[in-house]
Amino acid sequence: QVQLVQSGAEVKKPGASVKVSCKASGYTFTSYGISWVRQAPGQGLEWMGWISAYNGNTNYAQKLQGRVTMTTDTSTSTAYMELRSLRSDDTAVYYCARATNYYDSSGYYIGYAFDIWGQGTMVTVSS
Amino acid sequence: SYELTQPPSVSVSPGQTARITCSADALPKQYAYWYQQKPGQAPVLVIYKDSERPSGIPERFSGSSSGTTVTLTISGVQAEDEADYYCQSADSSGTCVFGGGTKLTVL
């Protein structure tokens, strides 16, 4: 079945980096993008960015520019998200999600949404 | 930047109809998508392209759009529908944005 399986929980000190993996199965990895979404405890969803699994193009949320890097390894159908210079407010559950493009009746691209999600990875930043 | 505004909470009794709105602050409005998230679980897509329902999502979930506001409607609410609901869209640059979320309480 179509699924995304993420790496396990992480505990990091402020200033460190974390790299979370997201392994895809059950579909053609390079036919979709992958987005990363995080959720701080008791808070809403925050989009972090998107990467094309086809060509590696990226689009990062402005507030994370310079601290986040998203990559893919097509040989293993795995996406990665690295966040650097961690702060306490980076403590959150991090999700990867498959980004599916949608088109109108004329074939015009109209946007994307997240139809498959990973199980989430808890990242705790604490001294 | 593009923003989506949702009410923090909506409460309904079982069997009633719940309506959750999501207002965009910019024109033209982009298509919207809705997610259901239960405690401790990943979100699930319940509506895409304003009003289309993915396979496996019950028919009681529907979506509509008027101007810069989209609405998620749950008809005949069941106890299992109690969850947080998020709308999502994207601006013209492809930057995604989520609404703040609405907690649906089934009384």
CSV table of N, CA, C and O in Angstrom, one decimal, chain A residues 63-111:
chain,number,residue,atom,x,y,z
A,63,LYS,N,10.2,31.8,6.7
A,63,LYS,CA,10.7,31.9,8.1
A,63,LYS,C,11.8,30.9,8.3
A,63,LYS,O,12.6,31.1,9.3
A,64,LEU,N,11.9,29.9,7.5
A,64,LEU,CA,12.9,28.8,7.7
A,64,LEU,C,14.1,28.9,6.7
A,64,LEU,O,15.0,28.1,6.8
A,65,GLN,N,14.0,29.8,5.8
A,65,GLN,CA,15.1,30.0,4.8
A,65,GLN,C,16.4,30.1,5.5
A,65,GLN,O,16.6,30.9,6.4
A,66,GLY,N,17.4,29.4,5.0
A,66,GLY,CA,18.7,29.4,5.6
A,66,GLY,C,19.0,28.4,6.7
A,66,GLY,O,20.1,28.1,7.1
A,67,ARG,N,17.9,27.9,7.3
A,67,ARG,CA,18.1,26.9,8.4
A,67,ARG,C,17.6,25.5,7.9
A,67,ARG,O,17.9,24.5,8.6
A,68,VAL,N,16.8,25.4,6.9
A,68,VAL,CA,16.3,24.1,6.5
A,68,VAL,C,16.8,23.7,5.1
A,68,VAL,O,17.0,24.5,4.2
A,69,THR,N,17.0,22.4,4.9
A,69,THR,CA,17.4,21.8,3.6
A,69,THR,C,16.6,20.5,3.4
A,69,THR,O,16.6,19.7,4.3
A,70,MET,N,16.0,20.4,2.3
A,70,MET,CA,15.2,19.2,1.9
A,70,MET,C,15.9,18.6,0.7
A,70,MET,O,16.3,19.3,-0.2
A,71,THR,N,16.1,17.3,0.8
A,71,THR,CA,16.7,16.5,-0.2
A,71,THR,C,16.0,15.2,-0.5
A,71,THR,O,15.1,14.8,0.4
A,72,THR,N,16.3,14.6,-1.6
A,72,THR,CA,15.7,13.2,-1.8
A,72,THR,C,16.8,12.3,-2.4
A,72,THR,O,17.8,12.8,-2.9
A,73,ASP,N,16.6,11.0,-2.1
A,73,ASP,CA,17.4,10.0,-2.7
A,73,ASP,C,16.5,9.1,-3.5
A,73,ASP,O,15.8,8.3,-2.9
A,74,THR,N,16.5,9.2,-4.8
A,74,THR,CA,15.6,8.5,-5.6
A,74,THR,C,15.9,7.0,-5.7
A,74,THR,O,15.1,6.2,-5.9
A,75,SER,N,17.2,6.6,-5.4
A,75,SER,CA,17.6,5.2,-5.4
A,75,SER,C,16.9,4.4,-4.3
A,75,SER,O,16.7,3.2,-4.4
A,76,THR,N,16.5,5.1,-3.2
A,76,THR,CA,15.9,4.5,-2.1
A,76,THR,C,14.5,5.0,-1.8
A,76,THR,O,13.9,4.7,-0.8
A,77,SER,N,14.0,5.9,-2.7
A,77,SER,CA,12.7,6.5,-2.5
A,77,SER,C,12.5,7.2,-1.1
A,77,SER,O,11.5,7.0,-0.4
A,78,THR,N,13.6,7.9,-0.7
A,78,THR,CA,13.6,8.5,0.6
A,78,THR,C,13.8,10.0,0.5
A,78,THR,O,14.6,10.5,-0.3
A,79,ALA,N,13.0,10.7,1.3
A,79,ALA,CA,13.1,12.2,1.4
A,79,ALA,C,13.7,12.5,2.8
A,79,ALA,O,13.5,11.8,3.7
A,80,TYR,N,14.5,13.6,2.8
A,80,TYR,CA,15.1,14.0,4.0
A,80,TYR,C,14.8,15.5,4.3
A,80,TYR,O,14.8,16.3,3.4
A,81,MET,N,14.8,15.8,5.6
A,81,MET,CA,14.6,17.2,6.0
A,81,MET,C,15.6,17.5,7.1
A,81,MET,O,15.6,16.8,8.1
A,82,GLU,N,16.5,18.4,6.9
A,82,GLU,CA,17.5,18.8,7.9
A,82,GLU,C,17.2,20.2,8.4
A,82,GLU,O,17.0,21.1,7.6
A,83,LEU,N,17.2,20.4,9.7
A,83,LEU,CA,17.0,21.7,10.3
A,83,LEU,C,18.1,22.0,11.2
A,83,LEU,O,18.5,21.2,12.0
A,84,ARG,N,18.8,23.1,11.0
A,84,ARG,CA,20.0,23.5,11.7
A,84,ARG,C,19.7,24.6,12.7
A,84,ARG,O,18.6,25.2,12.8
A,85,SER,N,20.7,24.8,13.6
A,85,SER,CA,20.6,25.9,14.6
A,85,SER,C,19.3,25.8,15.4
A,85,SER,O,18.5,26.7,15.5
A,86,LEU,N,19.1,24.6,15.9
A,86,LEU,CA,17.8,24.3,16.6
A,86,LEU,C,17.6,25.2,17.8
A,86,LEU,O,18.5,25.5,18.5
A,87,ARG,N,16.3,25.6,18.0
A,87,ARG,CA,15.9,26.4,19.2
A,87,ARG,C,14.8,25.6,19.9
A,87,ARG,O,14.2,24.7,19.3
A,88,SER,N,14.5,26.1,21.1
A,88,SER,CA,13.4,25.4,21.8
A,88,SER,C,12.1,25.4,21.1
A,88,SER,O,11.3,24.5,21.2
A,89,ASP,N,11.8,26.5,20.3
A,89,ASP,CA,10.5,26.6,19.6
A,89,ASP,C,10.5,25.8,18.4
A,89,ASP,O,9.5,25.8,17.6
A,90,ASP,N,11.5,25.0,18.1
A,90,ASP,CA,11.5,24.0,17.0
A,90,ASP,C,11.0,22.7,17.5
A,90,ASP,O,10.8,21.7,16.7
A,91,THR,N,10.8,22.6,18.8
A,91,THR,CA,10.2,21.3,19.4
A,91,THR,C,8.8,21.1,18.7
A,91,THR,O,7.9,22.0,18.9
A,92,ALA,N,8.6,20.0,18.1
A,92,ALA,CA,7.4,19.8,17.4
A,92,ALA,C,7.4,18.3,16.8
A,92,ALA,O,8.4,17.6,16.8
A,93,VAL,N,6.2,17.9,16.4
A,93,VAL,CA,6.1,16.7,15.5
A,93,VAL,C,6.3,17.1,14.1
A,93,VAL,O,5.6,18.1,13.6
A,94,TYR,N,7.2,16.5,13.4
A,94,TYR,CA,7.5,16.8,12.0
A,94,TYR,C,6.9,15.7,11.1
A,94,TYR,O,7.2,14.5,11.3
A,95,TYR,N,6.1,16.1,10.2
A,95,TYR,CA,5.5,15.2,9.2
A,95,TYR,C,6.0,15.4,7.8
A,95,TYR,O,6.2,16.5,7.4
A,96,CYS,N,6.2,14.3,7.1
A,96,CYS,CA,6.4,14.4,5.6
A,96,CYS,C,5.0,14.0,5.0
A,96,CYS,O,4.2,13.3,5.6
A,97,ALA,N,4.7,14.6,3.9
A,97,ALA,CA,3.5,14.3,3.2
A,97,ALA,C,3.7,14.3,1.7
A,97,ALA,O,4.4,15.2,1.2
A,98,ARG,N,3.0,13.4,1.0
A,98,ARG,CA,3.1,13.4,-0.5
A,98,ARG,C,2.2,14.6,-1.0
A,98,ARG,O,1.1,14.7,-0.6
A,99,ALA,N,2.8,15.3,-1.9
A,99,ALA,CA,2.2,16.5,-2.5
A,99,ALA,C,1.6,16.1,-3.9
A,99,ALA,O,2.4,15.8,-4.8
A,100,THR,N,0.3,16.1,-4.0
A,100,THR,CA,-0.3,15.7,-5.3
A,100,THR,C,-0.8,17.0,-6.0
A,100,THR,O,-1.5,17.8,-5.3
A,101,ASN,N,-0.4,17.1,-7.2
A,101,ASN,CA,-0.9,18.3,-8.0
A,101,ASN,C,-2.3,18.1,-8.5
A,101,ASN,O,-2.7,17.0,-8.8
A,102,TYR,N,-3.0,19.2,-8.6
A,102,TYR,CA,-4.4,19.2,-9.1
A,102,TYR,C,-4.5,20.2,-10.2
A,102,TYR,O,-3.8,21.2,-10.3
A,103,TYR,N,-5.4,19.9,-11.2
A,103,TYR,CA,-5.5,20.6,-12.4
A,103,TYR,C,-7.0,20.9,-12.6
A,103,TYR,O,-7.9,20.1,-12.2
A,104,ASP,N,-7.4,22.0,-13.3
A,104,ASP,CA,-8.8,22.3,-13.6
A,104,ASP,C,-9.1,21.5,-14.9
A,104,ASP,O,-8.3,20.8,-15.5
A,105,SER,N,-10.4,21.7,-15.3
A,105,SER,CA,-10.9,21.0,-16.5
A,105,SER,C,-10.1,21.3,-17.8
A,105,SER,O,-10.2,20.5,-18.7
A,106,SER,N,-9.4,22.4,-17.8
A,106,SER,CA,-8.7,22.8,-19.0
A,106,SER,C,-7.2,22.3,-18.9
A,106,SER,O,-6.4,22.6,-19.8
A,107,GLY,N,-6.9,21.6,-17.8
A,107,GLY,CA,-5.5,21.1,-17.6
A,107,GLY,C,-4.6,22.1,-17.0
A,107,GLY,O,-3.4,21.9,-16.9
A,108,TYR,N,-5.2,23.3,-16.5
A,108,TYR,CA,-4.4,24.3,-15.9
A,108,TYR,C,-4.1,23.9,-14.5
A,108,TYR,O,-5.0,23.6,-13.7
A,109,TYR,N,-2.8,24.1,-14.1
A,109,TYR,CA,-2.4,23.7,-12.7
A,109,TYR,C,-3.0,24.7,-11.7
A,109,TYR,O,-3.0,25.9,-11.9
A,110,ILE,N,-3.7,24.1,-10.7
A,110,ILE,CA,-4.4,25.0,-9.7
A,110,ILE,C,-3.9,24.8,-8.3
A,110,ILE,O,-4.4,25.5,-7.4
A,111,GLY,N,-3.0,23.9,-8.0
A,111,GLY,CA,-2.5,23.8,-6.7
A,111,GLY,C,-2.2,22.4,-6.3
A,111,GLY,O,-2.2,21.5,-7.1
